[in-house]
PDB file of C-alpha atoms in Angstrom:
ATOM      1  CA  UNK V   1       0.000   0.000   0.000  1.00 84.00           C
ATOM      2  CA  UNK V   2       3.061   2.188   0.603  1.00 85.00           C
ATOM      3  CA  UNK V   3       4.295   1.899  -2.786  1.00 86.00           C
ATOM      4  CA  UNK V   4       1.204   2.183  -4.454  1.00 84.00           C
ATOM      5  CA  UNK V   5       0.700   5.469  -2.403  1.00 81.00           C
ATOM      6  CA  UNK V   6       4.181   6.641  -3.090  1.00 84.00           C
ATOM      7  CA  UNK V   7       3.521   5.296  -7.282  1.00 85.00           C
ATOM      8  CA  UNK V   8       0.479   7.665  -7.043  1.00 83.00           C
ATOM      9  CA  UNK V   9       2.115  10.937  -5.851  1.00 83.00           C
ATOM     10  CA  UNK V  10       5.055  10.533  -8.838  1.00 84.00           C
ATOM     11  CA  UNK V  11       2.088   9.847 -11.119  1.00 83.00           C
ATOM     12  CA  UNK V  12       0.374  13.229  -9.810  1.00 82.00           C
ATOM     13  CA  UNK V  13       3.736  15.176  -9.468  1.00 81.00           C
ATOM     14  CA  UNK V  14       4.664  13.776 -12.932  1.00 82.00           C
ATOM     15  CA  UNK V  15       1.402  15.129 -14.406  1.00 82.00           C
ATOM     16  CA  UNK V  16       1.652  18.515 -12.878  1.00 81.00           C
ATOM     17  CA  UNK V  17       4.981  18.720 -14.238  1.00 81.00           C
ATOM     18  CA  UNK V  18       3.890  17.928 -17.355  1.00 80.00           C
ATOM     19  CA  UNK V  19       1.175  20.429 -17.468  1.00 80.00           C
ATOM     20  CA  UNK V  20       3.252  23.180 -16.337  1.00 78.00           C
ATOM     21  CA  UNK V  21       5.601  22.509 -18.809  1.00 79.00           C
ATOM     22  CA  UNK V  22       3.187  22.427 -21.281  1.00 78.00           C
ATOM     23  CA  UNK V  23       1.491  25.657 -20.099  1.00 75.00           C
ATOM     24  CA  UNK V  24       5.118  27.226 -20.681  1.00 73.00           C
ATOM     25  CA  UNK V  25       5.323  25.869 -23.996  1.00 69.00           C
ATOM     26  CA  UNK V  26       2.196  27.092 -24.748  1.00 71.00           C
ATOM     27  CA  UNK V  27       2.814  30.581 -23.608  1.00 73.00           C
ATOM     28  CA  UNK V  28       6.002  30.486 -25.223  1.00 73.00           C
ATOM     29  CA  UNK V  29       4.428  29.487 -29.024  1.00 74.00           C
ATOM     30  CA  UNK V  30       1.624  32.137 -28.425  1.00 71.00           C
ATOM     31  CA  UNK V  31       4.503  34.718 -28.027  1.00 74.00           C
ATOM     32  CA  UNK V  32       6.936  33.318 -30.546  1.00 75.00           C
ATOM     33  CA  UNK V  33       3.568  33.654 -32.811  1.00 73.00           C
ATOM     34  CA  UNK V  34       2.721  37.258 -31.629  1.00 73.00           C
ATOM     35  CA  UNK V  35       6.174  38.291 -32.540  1.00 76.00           C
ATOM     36  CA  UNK V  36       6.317  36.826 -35.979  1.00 74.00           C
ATOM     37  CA  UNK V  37       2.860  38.024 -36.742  1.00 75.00           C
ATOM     38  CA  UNK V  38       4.029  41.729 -36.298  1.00 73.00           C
ATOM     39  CA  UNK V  39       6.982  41.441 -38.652  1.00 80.00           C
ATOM     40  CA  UNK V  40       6.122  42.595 -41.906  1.00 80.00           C
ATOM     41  CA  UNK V  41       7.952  39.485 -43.031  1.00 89.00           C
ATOM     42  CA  UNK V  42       6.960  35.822 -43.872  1.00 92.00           C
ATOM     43  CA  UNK V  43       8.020  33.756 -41.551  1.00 92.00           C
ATOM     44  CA  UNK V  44       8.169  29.919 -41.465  1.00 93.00           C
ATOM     45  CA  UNK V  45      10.335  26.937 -39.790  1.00 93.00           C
ATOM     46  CA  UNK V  46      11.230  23.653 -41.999  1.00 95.00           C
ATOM     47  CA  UNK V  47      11.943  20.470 -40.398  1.00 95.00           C
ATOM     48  CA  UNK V  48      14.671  18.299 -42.399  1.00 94.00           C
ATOM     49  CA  UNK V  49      12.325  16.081 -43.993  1.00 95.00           C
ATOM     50  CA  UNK V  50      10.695  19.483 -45.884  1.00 95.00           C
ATOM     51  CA  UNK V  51       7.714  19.761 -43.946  1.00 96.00           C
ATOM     52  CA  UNK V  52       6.329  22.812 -42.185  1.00 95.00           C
ATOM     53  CA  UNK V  53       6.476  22.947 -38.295  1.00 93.00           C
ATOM     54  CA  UNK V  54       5.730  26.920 -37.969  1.00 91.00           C
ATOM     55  CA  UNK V  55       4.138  29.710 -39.748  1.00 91.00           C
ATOM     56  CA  UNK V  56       3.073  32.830 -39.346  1.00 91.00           C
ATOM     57  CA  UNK V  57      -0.062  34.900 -40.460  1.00 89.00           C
ATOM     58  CA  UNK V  58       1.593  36.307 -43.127  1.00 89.00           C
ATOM     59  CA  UNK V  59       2.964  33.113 -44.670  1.00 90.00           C
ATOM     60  CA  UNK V  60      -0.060  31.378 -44.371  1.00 89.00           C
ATOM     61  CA  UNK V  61      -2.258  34.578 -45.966  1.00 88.00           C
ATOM     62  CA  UNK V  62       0.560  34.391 -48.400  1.00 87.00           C
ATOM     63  CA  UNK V  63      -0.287  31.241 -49.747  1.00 86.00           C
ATOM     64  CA  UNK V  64      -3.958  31.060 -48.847  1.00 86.00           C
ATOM     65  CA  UNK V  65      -4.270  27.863 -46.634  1.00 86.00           C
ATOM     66  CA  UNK V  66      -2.721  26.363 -44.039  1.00 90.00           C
ATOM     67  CA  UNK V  67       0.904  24.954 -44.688  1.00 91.00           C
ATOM     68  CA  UNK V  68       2.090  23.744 -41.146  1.00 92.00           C
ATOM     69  CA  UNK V  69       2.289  19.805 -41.810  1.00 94.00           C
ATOM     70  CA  UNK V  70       2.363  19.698 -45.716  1.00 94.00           C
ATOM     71  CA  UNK V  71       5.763  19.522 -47.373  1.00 95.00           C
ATOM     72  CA  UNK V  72       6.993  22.803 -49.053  1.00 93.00           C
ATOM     73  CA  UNK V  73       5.825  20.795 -52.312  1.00 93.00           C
ATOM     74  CA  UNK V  74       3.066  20.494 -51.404  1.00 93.00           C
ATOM     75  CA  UNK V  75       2.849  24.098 -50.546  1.00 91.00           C
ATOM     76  CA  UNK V  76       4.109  25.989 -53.204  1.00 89.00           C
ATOM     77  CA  UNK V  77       2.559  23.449 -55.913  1.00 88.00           C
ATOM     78  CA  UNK V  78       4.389  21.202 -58.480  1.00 91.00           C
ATOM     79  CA  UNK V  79       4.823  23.303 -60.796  1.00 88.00           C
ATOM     80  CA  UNK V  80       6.744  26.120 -58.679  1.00 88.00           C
ATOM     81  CA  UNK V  81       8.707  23.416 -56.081  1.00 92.00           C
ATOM     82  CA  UNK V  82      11.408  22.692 -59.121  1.00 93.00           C
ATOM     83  CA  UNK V  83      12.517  26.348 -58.725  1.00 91.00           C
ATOM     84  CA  UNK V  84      13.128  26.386 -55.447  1.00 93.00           C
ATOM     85  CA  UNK V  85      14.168  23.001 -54.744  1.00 94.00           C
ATOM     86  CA  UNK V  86      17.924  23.459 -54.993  1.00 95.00           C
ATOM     87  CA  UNK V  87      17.700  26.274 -52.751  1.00 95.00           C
ATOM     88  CA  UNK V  88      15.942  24.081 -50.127  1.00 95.00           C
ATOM     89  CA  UNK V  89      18.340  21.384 -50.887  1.00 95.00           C
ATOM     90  CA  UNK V  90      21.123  23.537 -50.132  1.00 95.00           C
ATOM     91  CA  UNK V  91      19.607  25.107 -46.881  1.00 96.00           C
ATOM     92  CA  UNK V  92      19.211  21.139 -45.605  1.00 95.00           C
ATOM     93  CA  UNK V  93      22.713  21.124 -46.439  1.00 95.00           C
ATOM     94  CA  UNK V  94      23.803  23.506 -43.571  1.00 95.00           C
ATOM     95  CA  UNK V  95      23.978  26.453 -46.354  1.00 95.00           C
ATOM     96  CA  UNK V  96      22.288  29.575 -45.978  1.00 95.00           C
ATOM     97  CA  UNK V  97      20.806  30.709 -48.713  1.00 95.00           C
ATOM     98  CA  UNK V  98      19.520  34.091 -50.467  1.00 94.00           C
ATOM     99  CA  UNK V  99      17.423  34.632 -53.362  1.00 93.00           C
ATOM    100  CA  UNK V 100      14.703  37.147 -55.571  1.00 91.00           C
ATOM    101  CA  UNK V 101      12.006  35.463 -56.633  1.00 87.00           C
ATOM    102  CA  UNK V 102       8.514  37.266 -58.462  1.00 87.00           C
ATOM    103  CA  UNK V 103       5.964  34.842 -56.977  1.00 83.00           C
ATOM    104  CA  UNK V 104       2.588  34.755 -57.472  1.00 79.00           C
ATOM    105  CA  UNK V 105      -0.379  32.918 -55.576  1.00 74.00           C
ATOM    106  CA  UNK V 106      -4.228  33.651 -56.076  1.00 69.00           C
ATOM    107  CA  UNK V 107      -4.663  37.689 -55.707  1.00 75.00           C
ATOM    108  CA  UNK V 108      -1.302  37.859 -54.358  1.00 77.00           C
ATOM    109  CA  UNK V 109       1.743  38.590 -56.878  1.00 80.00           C
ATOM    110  CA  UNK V 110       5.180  40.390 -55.766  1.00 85.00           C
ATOM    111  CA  UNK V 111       9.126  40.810 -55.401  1.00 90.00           C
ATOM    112  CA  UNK V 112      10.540  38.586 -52.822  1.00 91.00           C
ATOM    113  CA  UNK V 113      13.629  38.470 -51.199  1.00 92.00           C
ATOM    114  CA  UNK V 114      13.887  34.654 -49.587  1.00 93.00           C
ATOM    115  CA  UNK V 115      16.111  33.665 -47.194  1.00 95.00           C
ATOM    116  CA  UNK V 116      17.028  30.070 -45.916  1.00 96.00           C
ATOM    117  CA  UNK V 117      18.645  30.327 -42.154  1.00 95.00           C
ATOM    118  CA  UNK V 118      19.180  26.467 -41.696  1.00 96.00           C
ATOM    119  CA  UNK V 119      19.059  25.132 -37.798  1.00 95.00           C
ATOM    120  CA  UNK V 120      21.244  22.469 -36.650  1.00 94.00           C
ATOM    121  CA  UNK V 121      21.024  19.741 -33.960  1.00 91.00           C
ATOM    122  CA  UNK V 122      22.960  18.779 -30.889  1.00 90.00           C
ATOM    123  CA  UNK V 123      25.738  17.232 -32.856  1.00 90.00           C
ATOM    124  CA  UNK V 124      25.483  19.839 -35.058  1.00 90.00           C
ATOM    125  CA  UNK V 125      23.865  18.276 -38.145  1.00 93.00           C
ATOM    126  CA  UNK V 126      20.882  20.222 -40.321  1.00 94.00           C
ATOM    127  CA  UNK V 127      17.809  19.305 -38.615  1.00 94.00           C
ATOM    128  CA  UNK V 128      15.953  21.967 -41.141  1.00 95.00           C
ATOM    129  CA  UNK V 129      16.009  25.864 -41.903  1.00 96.00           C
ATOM    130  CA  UNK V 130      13.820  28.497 -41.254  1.00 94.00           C
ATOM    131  CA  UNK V 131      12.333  30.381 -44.220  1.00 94.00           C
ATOM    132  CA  UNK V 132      12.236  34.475 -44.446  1.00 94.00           C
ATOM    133  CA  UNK V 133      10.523  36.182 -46.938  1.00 92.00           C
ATOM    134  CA  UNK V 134      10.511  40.115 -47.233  1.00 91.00           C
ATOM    135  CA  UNK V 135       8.020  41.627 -49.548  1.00 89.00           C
ATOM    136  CA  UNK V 136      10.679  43.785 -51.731  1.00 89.00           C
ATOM    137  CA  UNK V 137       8.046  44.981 -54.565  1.00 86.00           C
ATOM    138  CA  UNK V 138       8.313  48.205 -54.070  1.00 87.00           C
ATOM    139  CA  UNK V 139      12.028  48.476 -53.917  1.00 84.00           C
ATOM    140  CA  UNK V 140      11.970  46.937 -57.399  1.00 82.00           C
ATOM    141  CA  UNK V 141       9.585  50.038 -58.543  1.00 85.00           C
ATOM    142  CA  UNK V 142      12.208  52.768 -57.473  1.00 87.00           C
ATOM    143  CA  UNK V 143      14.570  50.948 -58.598  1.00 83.00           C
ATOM    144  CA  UNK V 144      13.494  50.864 -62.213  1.00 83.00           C
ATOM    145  CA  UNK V 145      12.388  54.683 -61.699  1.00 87.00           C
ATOM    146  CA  UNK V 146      15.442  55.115 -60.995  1.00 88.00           C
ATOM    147  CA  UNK V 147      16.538  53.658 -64.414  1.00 87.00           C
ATOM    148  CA  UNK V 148      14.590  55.349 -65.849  1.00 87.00           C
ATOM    149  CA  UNK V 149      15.106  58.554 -64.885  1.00 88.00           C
ATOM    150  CA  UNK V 150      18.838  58.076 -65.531  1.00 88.00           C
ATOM    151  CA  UNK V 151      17.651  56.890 -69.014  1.00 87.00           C
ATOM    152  CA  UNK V 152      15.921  60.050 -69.167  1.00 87.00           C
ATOM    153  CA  UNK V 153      18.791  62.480 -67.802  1.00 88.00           C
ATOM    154  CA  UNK V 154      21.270  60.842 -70.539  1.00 87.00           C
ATOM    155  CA  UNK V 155      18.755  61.275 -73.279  1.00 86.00           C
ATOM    156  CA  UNK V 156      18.309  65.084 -72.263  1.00 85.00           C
ATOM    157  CA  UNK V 157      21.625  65.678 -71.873  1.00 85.00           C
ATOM    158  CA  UNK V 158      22.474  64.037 -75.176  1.00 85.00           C
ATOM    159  CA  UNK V 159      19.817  66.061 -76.790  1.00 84.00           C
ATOM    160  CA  UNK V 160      21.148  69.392 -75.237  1.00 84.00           C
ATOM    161  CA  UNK V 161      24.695  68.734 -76.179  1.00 82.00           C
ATOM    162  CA  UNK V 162      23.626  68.009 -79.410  1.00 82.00           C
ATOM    163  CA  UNK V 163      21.679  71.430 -79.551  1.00 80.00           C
ATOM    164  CA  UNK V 164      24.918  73.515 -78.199  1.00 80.00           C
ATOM    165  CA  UNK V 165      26.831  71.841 -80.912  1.00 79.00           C
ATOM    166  CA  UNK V 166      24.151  72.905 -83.746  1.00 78.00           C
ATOM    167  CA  UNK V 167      23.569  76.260 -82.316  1.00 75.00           C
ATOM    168  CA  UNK V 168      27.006  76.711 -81.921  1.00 74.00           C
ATOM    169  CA  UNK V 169      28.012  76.362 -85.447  1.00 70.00           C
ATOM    170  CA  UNK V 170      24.652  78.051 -87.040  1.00 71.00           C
ATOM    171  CA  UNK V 171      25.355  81.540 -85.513  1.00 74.00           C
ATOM    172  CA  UNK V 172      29.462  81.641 -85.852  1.00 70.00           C
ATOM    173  CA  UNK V 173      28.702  82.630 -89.348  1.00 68.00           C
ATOM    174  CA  UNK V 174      26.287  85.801 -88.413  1.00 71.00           C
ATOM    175  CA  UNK V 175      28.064  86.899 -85.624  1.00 71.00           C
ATOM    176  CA  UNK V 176      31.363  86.911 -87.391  1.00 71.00           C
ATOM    177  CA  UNK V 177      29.822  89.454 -90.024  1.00 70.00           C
ATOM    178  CA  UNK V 178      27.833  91.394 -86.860  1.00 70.00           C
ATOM    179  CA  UNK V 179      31.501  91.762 -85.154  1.00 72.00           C
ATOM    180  CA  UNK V 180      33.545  92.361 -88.680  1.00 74.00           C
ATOM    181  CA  UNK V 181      31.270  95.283 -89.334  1.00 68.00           C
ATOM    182  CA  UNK V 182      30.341  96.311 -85.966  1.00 73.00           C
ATOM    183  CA  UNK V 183      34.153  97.363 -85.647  1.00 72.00           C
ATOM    184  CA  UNK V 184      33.887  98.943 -89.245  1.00 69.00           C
ATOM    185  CA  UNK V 185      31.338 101.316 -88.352  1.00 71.00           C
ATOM    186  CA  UNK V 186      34.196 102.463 -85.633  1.00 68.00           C
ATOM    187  CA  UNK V 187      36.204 103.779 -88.392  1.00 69.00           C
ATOM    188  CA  UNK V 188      35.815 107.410 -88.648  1.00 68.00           C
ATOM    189  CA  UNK V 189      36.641 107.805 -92.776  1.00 70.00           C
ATOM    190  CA  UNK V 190      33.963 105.253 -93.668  1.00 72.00           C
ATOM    191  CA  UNK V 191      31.725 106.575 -96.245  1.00 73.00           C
ATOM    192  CA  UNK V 192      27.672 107.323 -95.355  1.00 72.00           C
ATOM    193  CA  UNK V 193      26.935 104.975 -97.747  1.00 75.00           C
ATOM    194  CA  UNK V 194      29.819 102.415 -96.879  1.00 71.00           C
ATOM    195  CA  UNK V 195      28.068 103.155 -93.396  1.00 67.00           C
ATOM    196  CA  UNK V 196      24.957 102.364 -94.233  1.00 71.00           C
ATOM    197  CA  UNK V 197      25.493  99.268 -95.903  1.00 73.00           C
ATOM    198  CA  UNK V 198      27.495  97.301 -93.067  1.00 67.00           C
ATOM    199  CA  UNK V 199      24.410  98.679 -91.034  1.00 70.00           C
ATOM    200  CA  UNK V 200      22.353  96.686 -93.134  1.00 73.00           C
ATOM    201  CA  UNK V 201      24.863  93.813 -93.518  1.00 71.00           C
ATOM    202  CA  UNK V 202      24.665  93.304 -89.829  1.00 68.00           C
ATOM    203  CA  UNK V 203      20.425  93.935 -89.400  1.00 70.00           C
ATOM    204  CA  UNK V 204      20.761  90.924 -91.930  1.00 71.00           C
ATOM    205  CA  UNK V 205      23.124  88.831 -89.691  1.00 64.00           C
ATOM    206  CA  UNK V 206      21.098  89.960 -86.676  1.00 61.00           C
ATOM    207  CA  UNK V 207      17.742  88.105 -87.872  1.00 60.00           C
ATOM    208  CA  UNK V 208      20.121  84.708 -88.837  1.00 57.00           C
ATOM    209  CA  UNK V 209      21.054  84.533 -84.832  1.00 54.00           C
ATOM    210  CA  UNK V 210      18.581  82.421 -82.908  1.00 55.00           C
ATOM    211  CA  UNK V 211      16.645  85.031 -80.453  1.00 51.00           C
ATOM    212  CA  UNK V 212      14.306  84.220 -77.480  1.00 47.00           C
ATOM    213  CA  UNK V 213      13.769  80.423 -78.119  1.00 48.00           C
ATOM    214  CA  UNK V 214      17.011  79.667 -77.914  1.00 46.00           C
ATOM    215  CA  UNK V 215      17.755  81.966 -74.646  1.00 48.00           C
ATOM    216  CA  UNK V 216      14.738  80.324 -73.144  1.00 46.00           C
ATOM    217  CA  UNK V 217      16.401  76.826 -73.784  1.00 42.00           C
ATOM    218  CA  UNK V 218      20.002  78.072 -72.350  1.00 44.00           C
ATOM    219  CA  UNK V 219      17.923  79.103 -68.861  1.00 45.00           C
TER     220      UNK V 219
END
């Protein structure tokens, strides 16, 4: 009767250990969870054998159903598991691993930026990774306004030099006879009418020289 009574109060303390500790881990998964869920990241955990053990909101909205306990096959679908297999294969390798990928699922298309941290055992062997997945969609769209903007900002300045250059040559002509006979008029022994011809030499010169369309360019 003594051992029985002493087999029942390891039974009971054994139980209430076992609850406590599972209260803990319980409180410890619903904080884990908060935490993820507030990242504006997808978050998931991989176990070696390629099946989900942990995701958050995100990942799971992501995809549209629920992937803890299917295999990232069965997941991401057979047609899109081949591209991403030797990534996988390489995080269950001990690798980590970083890659872009455009996904889309349903409604849901984007950028991604994926990243593979793998997780190791007690005798430090790959027991499995966990998968991060920032949304980088809009990083992509500045960075091809960017692009083109430069694209834009070489054309222009192509366009301008090539302006300068034209400009440049179509008034050396009319300012070279607006100067030459500018300088003639200086002369005091020119003649009325030798006057009055290099006046109208140079009002002819004058029109040739581009006037407020091309100052309103050079501003």
């Amino acid at each position: 009767k003594e051992a029985d009574r002493r087999l029942r109060l390891l039974n009971e303390d054994l139980e209430d250990r076992v609850r406590t500790r599972t209260a803990a881990l319980v409180q410890r998964e619903y904080q884990l969870r908060s935490i993820t869920n507030a990242l504006p990241v997808l978050i998931g955990q991989v176990d070696s054998n390629e099946v989900f053990t942990f995701a958050n909101d995100g990942l799971e909205k992501w995809y549209g159903k629920t992937v803890v306990g299917k295999t990232f096959r069965e997941a991401l679908g057979e047609e899109r598991y081949p591209a991403n297999e030797p990534y996988i294969k390489r995080a269950l390798k001990g690798e980590m691993v970083t890659y872009e990928r455009y996904s889309t699922f349903g409604n849901n298309n984007g950028f991604f930026s994926i990243t593979y941290v793998p997780e190791f055992d007690d005798q430090k062997n790959p027991s499995g990774f966990i998968v991060l997945a920032n949304d980088i969609t809009r990083y992509k769209e500045i960075q091809q306004e960017l692009r083109d903007a430069r694209d834009a900002a070489e054309v222009a300045n192509s366009t301008k030099s090539a302006f300068l250059a034209n400009m440049s040559h179509e008034i050396r002509t009319p300012l070279g006879a607006v100067l030459g006979f500018s300088e003639l008029l200086l002369n005091d022994d020119m003649s009325a009418s030798d006057r009055h011809n290099s006046v109208e030499v140079i009002k002819q010169n004058r029109t040739m020289v581009p006037g407020n369309d091309f100052q309103k360019y050079c501003q």
